[in-house]
PDB file of C-alpha atoms in Angstrom:
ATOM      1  CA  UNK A1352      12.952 -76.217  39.948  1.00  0.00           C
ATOM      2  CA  UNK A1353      13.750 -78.455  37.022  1.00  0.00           C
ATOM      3  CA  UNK A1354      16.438 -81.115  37.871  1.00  0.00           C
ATOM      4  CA  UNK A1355      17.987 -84.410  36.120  1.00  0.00           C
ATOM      5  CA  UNK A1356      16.635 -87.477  36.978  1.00  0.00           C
ATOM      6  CA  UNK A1357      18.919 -90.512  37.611  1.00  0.00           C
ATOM      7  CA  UNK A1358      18.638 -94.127  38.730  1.00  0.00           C
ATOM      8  CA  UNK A1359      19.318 -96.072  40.395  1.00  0.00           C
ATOM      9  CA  UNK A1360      21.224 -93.835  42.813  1.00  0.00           C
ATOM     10  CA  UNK A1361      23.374 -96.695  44.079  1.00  0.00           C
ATOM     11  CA  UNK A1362      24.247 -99.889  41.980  1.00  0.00           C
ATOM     12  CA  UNK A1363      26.625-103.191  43.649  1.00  0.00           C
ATOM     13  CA  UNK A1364      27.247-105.839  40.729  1.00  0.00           C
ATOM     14  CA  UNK A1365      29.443-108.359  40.387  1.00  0.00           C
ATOM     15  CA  UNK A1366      32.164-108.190  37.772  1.00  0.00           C
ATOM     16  CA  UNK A1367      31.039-109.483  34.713  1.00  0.00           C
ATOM     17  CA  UNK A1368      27.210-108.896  34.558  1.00  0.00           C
ATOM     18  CA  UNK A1369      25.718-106.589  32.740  1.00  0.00           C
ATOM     19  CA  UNK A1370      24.640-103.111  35.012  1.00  0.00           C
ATOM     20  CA  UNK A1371      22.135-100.176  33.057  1.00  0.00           C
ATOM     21  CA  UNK A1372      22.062 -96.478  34.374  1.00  0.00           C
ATOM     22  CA  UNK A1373      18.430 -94.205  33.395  1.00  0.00           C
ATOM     23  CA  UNK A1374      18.678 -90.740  33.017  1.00  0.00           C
ATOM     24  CA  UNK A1375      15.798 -88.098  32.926  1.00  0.00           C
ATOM     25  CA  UNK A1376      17.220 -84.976  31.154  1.00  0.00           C
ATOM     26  CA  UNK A1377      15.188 -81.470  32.361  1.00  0.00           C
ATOM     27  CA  UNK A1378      12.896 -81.073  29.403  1.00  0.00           C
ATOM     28  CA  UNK A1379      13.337 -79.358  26.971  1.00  0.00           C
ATOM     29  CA  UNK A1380      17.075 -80.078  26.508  1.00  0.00           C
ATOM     30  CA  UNK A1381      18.006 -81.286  23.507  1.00  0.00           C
ATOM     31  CA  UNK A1382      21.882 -82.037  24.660  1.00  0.00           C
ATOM     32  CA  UNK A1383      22.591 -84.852  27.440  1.00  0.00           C
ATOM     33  CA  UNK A1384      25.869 -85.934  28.429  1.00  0.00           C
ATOM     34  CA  UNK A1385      27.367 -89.150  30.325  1.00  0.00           C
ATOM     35  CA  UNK A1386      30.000 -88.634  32.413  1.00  0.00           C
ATOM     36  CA  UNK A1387      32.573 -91.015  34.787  1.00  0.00           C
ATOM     37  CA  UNK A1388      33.696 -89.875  37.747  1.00  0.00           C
ATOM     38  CA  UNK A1389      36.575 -91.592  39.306  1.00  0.00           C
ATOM     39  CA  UNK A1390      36.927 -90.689  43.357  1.00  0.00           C
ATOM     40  CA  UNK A1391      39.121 -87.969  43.662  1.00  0.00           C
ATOM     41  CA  UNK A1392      38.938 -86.827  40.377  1.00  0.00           C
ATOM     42  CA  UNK A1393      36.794 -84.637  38.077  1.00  0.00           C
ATOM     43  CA  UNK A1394      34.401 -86.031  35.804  1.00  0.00           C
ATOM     44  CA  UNK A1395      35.043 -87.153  32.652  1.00  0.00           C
ATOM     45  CA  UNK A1396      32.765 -86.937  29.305  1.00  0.00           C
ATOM     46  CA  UNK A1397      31.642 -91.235  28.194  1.00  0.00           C
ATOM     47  CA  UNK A1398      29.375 -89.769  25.421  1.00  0.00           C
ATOM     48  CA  UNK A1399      27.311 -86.898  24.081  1.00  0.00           C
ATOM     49  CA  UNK A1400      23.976 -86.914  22.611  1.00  0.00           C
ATOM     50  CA  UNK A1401      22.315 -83.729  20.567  1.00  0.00           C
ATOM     51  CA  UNK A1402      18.605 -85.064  20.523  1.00  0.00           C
ATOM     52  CA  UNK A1403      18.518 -88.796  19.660  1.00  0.00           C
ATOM     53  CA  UNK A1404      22.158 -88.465  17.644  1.00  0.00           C
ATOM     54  CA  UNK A1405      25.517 -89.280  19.071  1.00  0.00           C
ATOM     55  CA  UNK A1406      27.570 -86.305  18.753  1.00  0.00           C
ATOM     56  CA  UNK A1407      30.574 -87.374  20.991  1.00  0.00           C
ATOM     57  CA  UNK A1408      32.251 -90.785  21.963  1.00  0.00           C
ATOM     58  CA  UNK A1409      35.687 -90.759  21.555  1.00  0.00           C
ATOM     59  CA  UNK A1410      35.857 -91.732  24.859  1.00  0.00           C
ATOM     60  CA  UNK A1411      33.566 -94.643  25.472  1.00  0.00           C
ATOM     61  CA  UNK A1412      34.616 -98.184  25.821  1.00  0.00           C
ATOM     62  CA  UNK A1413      32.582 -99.648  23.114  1.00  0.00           C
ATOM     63  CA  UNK A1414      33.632-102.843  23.733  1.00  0.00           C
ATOM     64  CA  UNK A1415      31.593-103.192  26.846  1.00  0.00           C
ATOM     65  CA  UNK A1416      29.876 -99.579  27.123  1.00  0.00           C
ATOM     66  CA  UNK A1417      26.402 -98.592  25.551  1.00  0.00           C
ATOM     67  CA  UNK A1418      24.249 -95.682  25.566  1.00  0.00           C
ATOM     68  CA  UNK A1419      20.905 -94.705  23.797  1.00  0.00           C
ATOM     69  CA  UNK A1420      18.676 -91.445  23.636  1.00  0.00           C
ATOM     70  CA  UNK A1421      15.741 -93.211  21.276  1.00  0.00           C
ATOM     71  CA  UNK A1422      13.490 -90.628  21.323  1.00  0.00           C
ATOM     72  CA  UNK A1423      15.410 -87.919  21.843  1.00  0.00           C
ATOM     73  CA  UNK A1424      14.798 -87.816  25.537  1.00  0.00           C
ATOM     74  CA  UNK A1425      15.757 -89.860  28.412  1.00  0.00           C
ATOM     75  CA  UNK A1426      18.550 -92.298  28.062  1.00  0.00           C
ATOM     76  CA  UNK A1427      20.248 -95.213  29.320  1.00  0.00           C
ATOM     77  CA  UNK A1428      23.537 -96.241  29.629  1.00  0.00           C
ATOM     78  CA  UNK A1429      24.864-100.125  29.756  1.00  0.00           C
ATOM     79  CA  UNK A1430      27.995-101.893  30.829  1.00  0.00           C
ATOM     80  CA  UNK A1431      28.237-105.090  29.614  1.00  0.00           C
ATOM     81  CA  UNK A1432      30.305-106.974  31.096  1.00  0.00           C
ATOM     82  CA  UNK A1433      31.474-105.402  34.012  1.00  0.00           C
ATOM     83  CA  UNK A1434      34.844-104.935  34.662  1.00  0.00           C
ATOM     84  CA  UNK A1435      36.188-104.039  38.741  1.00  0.00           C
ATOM     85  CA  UNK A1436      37.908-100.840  37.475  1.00  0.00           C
ATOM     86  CA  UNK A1437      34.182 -99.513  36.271  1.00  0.00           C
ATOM     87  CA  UNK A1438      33.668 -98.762  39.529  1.00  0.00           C
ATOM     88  CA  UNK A1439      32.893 -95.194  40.036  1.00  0.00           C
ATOM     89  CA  UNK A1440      29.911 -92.498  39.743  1.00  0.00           C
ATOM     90  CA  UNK A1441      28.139 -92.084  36.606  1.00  0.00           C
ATOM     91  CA  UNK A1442      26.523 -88.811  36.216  1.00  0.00           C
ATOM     92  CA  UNK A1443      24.091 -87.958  33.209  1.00  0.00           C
ATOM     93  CA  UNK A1444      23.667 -83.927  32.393  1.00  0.00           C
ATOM     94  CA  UNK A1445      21.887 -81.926  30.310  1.00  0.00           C
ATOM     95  CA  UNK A1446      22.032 -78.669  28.455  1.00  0.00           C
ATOM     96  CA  UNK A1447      20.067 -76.379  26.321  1.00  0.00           C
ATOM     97  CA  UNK A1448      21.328 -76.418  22.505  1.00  0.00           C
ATOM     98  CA  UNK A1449      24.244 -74.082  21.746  1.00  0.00           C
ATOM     99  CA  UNK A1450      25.201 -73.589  25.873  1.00  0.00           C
ATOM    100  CA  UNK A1451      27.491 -76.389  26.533  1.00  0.00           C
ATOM    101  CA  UNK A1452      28.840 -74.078  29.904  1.00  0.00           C
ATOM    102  CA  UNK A1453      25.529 -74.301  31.428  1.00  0.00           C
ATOM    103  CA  UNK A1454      25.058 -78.185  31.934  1.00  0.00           C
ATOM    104  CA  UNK A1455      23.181 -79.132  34.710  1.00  0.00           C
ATOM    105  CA  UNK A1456      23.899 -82.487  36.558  1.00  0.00           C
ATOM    106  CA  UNK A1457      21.709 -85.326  38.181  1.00  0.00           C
ATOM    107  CA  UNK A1458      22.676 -86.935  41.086  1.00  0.00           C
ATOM    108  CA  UNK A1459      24.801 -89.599  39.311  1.00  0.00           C
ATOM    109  CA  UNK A1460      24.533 -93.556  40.221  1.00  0.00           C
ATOM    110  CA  UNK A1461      27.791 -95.227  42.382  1.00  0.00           C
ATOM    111  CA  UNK A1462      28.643 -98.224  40.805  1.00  0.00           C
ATOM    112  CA  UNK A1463      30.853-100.744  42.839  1.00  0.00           C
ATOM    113  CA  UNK A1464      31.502-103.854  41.217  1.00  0.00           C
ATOM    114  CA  UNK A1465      32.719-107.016  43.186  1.00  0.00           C
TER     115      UNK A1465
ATOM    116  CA  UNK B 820      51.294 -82.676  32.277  1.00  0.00           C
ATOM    117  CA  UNK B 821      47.006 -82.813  32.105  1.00  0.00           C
ATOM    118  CA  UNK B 822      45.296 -80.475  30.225  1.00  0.00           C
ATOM    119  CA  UNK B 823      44.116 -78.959  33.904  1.00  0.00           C
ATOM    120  CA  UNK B 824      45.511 -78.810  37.489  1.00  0.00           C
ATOM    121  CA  UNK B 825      44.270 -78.488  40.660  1.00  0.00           C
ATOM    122  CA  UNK B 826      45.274 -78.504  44.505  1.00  0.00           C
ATOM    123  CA  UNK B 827      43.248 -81.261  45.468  1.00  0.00           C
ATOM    124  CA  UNK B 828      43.507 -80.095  49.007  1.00  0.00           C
ATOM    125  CA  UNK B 829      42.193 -80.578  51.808  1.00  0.00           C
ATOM    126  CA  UNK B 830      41.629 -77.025  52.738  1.00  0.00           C
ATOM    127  CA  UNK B 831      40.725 -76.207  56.248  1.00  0.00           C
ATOM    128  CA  UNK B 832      39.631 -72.809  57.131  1.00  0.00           C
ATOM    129  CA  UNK B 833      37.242 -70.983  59.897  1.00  0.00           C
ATOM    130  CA  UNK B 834      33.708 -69.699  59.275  1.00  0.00           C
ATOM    131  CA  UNK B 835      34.079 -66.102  58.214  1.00  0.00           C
ATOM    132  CA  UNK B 836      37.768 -66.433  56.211  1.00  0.00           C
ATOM    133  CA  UNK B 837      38.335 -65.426  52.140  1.00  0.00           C
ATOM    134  CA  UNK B 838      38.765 -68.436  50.831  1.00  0.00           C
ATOM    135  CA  UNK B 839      40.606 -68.768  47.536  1.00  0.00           C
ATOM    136  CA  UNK B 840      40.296 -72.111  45.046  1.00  0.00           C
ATOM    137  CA  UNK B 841      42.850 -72.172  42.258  1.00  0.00           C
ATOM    138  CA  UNK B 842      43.070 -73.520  38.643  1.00  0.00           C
ATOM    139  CA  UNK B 843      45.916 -73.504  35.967  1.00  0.00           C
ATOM    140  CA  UNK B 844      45.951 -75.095  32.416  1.00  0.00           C
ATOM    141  CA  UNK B 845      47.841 -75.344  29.511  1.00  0.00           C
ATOM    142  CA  UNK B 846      45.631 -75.213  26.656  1.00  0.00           C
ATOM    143  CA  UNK B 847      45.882 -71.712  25.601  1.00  0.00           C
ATOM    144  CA  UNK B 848      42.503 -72.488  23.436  1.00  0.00           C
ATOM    145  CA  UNK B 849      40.119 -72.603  26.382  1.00  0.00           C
ATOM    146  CA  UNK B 850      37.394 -69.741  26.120  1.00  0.00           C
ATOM    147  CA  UNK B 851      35.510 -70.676  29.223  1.00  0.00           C
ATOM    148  CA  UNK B 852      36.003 -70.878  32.142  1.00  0.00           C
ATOM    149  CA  UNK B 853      33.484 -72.983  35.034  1.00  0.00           C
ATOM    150  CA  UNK B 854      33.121 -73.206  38.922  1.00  0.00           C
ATOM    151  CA  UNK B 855      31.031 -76.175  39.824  1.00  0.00           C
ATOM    152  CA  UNK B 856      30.434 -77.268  43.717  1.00  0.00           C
ATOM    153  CA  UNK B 857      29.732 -80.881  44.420  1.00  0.00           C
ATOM    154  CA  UNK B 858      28.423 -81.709  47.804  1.00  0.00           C
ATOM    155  CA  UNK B 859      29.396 -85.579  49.271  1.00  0.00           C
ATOM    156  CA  UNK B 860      27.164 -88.263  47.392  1.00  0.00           C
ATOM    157  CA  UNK B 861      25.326 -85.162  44.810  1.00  0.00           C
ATOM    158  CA  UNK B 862      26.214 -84.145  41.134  1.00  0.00           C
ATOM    159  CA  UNK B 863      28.431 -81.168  40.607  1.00  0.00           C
ATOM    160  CA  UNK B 864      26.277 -78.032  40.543  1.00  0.00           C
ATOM    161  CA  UNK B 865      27.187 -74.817  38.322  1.00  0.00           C
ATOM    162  CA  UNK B 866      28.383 -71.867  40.563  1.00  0.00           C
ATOM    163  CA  UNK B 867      29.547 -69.562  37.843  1.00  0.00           C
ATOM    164  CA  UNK B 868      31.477 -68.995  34.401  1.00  0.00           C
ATOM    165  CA  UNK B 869      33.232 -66.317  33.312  1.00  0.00           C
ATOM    166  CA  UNK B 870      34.321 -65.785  29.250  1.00  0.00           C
ATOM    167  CA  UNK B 871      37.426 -65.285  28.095  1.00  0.00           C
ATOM    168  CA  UNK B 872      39.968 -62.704  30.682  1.00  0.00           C
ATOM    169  CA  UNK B 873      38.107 -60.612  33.607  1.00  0.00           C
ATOM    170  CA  UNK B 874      36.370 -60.696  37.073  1.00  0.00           C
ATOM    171  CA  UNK B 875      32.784 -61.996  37.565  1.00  0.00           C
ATOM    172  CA  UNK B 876      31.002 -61.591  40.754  1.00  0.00           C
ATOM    173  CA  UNK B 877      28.171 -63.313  42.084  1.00  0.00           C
ATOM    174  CA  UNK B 878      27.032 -62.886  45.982  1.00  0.00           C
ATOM    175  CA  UNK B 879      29.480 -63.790  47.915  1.00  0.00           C
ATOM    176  CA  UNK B 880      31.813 -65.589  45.167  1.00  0.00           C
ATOM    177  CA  UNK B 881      34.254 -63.983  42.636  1.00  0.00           C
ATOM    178  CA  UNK B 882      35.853 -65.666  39.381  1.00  0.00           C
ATOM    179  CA  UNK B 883      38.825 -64.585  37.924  1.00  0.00           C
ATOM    180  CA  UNK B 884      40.418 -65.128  34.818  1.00  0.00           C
ATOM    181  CA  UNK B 885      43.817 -64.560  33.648  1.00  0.00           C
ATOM    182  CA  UNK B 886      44.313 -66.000  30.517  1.00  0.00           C
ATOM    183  CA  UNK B 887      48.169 -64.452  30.031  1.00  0.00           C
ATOM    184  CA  UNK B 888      49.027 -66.741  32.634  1.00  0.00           C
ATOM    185  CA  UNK B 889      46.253 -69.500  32.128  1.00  0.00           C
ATOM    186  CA  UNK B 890      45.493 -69.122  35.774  1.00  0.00           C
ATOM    187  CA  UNK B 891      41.783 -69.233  37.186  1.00  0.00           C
ATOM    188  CA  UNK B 892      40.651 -68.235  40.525  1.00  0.00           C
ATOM    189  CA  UNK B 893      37.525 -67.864  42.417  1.00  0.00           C
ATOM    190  CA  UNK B 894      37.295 -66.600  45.494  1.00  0.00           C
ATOM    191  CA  UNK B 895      34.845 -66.949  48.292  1.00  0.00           C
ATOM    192  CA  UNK B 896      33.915 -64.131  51.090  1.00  0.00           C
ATOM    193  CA  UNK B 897      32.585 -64.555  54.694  1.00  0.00           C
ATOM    194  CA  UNK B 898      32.973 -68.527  54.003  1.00  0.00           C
ATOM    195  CA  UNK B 899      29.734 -70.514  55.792  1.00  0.00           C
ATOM    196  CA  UNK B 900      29.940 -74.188  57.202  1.00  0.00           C
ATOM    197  CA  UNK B 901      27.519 -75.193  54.323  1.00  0.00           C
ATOM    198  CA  UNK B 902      30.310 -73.803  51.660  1.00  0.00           C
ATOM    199  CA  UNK B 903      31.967 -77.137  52.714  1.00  0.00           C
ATOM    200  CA  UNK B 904      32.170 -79.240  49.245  1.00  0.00           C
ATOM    201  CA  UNK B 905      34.061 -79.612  46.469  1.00  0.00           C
ATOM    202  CA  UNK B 906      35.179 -77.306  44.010  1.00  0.00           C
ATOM    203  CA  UNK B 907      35.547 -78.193  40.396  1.00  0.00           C
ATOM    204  CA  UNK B 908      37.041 -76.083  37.961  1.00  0.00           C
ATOM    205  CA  UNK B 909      36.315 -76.637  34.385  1.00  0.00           C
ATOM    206  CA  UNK B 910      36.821 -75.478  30.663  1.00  0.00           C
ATOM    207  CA  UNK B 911      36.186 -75.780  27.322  1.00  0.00           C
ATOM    208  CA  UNK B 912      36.930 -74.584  24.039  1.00  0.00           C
ATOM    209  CA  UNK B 913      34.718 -74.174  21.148  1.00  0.00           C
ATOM    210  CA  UNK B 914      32.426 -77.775  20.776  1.00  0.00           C
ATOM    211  CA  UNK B 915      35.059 -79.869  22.728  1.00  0.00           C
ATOM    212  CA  UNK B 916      34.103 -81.162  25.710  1.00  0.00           C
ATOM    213  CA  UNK B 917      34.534 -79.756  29.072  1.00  0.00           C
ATOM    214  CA  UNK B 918      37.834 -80.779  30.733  1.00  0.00           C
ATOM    215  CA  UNK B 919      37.844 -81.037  34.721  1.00  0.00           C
ATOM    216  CA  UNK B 920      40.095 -80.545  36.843  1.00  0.00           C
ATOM    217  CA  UNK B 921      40.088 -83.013  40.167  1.00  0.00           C
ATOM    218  CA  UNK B 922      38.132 -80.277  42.476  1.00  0.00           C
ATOM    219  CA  UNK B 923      39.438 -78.945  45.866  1.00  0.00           C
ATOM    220  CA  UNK B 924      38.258 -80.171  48.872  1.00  0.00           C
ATOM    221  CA  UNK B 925      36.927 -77.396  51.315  1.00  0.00           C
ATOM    222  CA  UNK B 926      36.276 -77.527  54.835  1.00  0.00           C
ATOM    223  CA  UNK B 927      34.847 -74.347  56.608  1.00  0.00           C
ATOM    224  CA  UNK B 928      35.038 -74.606  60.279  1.00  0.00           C
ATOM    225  CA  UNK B 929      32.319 -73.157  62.483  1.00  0.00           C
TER     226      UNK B 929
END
């Protein structure tokens, strides 16, 4: 069965240096997502890609977040620096085109930052 | 008031119980309507979705809608140990994004 990719699964930094999170979308999905999910409380969208283009993100900090889908596939997401609140799981998800319902979820990376 | 609540629990129940997980909103806009499951440490992982009002059934698991009251249920039946996760409800309307609420923490007792 097809499944997202993520990594690393776990991530410690200290507060401000610069942390990057890889996702692997299931191929042959053209939309991938970013989400932050806070313990205790339900993820939240960071950005939204539709093949290499940013569709969505209204709700990254773009003073310190990043994210990239070059070639319209995988994509990474950066924190630079980091900050103690970004502490939380990041989980990347994809969908196929026109089925935003149906996203399927990786793993996600925990970020603690000292 | 957020666009989505929900009992963060915990719930406790015994192996074999109904269980039922409940979501209500207030954006009257939302046209569907999600049940993920996370597990401890894994990514949220789609149960179901149901459009618009209605019942949808799926093994042991049952989602209702009730839009008139923007109230969302699913239910579970003959609940199993391994059922033990958390429950996410979720919605969206149109291309917005999907809005979570904070999931319901389930504990089925063997």
């Amino acid at each position: 069965e097809a499944e997202v990719a993520q990594s690393p699964r776990y991530k410690i930094t200290e507060k401000s240096q610069a942390v990057a999170f890889w996702c692997d979308p299931i191929s042959g999905h053209a939309t991938l997502y970013w989400y932050r999910q806070i313990l205790g409380q339900g993820p939240e969208l960071l950005v939204q890609f539709q093949d290499e283009s940013v569709v969505d993100d209204s709700q990254l900090p773009k003073d310190r977040f990043s994210a990239e889908r070059l070639k319209g596939v995988d994509s990474t997401l950066k924190i630079q620096p980091a900050e103690l609140g970004d502490s939380a799981m990041y989980l990347c998800a994809s969908s196929l085109s026109g089925g935003p319902y149906e996203q399927y979820f990786g793993p996600g990376t925990r970020l603690t930052v000292t | 008031q957020k666009e989505v609540e929900q009992d963060p629990g915990p719930l406790s129940v015994p192996e074999g119980a109904i269980v039922s997980l409940n979501c209500t909103y207030s954006n009257s806009a939302f046209q569907y309507f999600m049940w993920y499951r996370q597990y401890s440490r894994k990514g949220p992982e789609l149960l179901m979705y149901t459009y618009s009002s209605g019942n949808k059934e799926d093994g042991r698991f049952t989602a209702q809608v009730d839009k008139s009251s923007k109230y969302i249920s699913l239910f579970i039946r003959d609940s199993q140990p391994s059922d033990s996760a958390t429950y996410l409800c979720a919605m969206i309307s149109g291309n917005t994004p999907l809005v979570f609420g904070k999931g319901t923490r389930l504990s089925v007792i063997a």
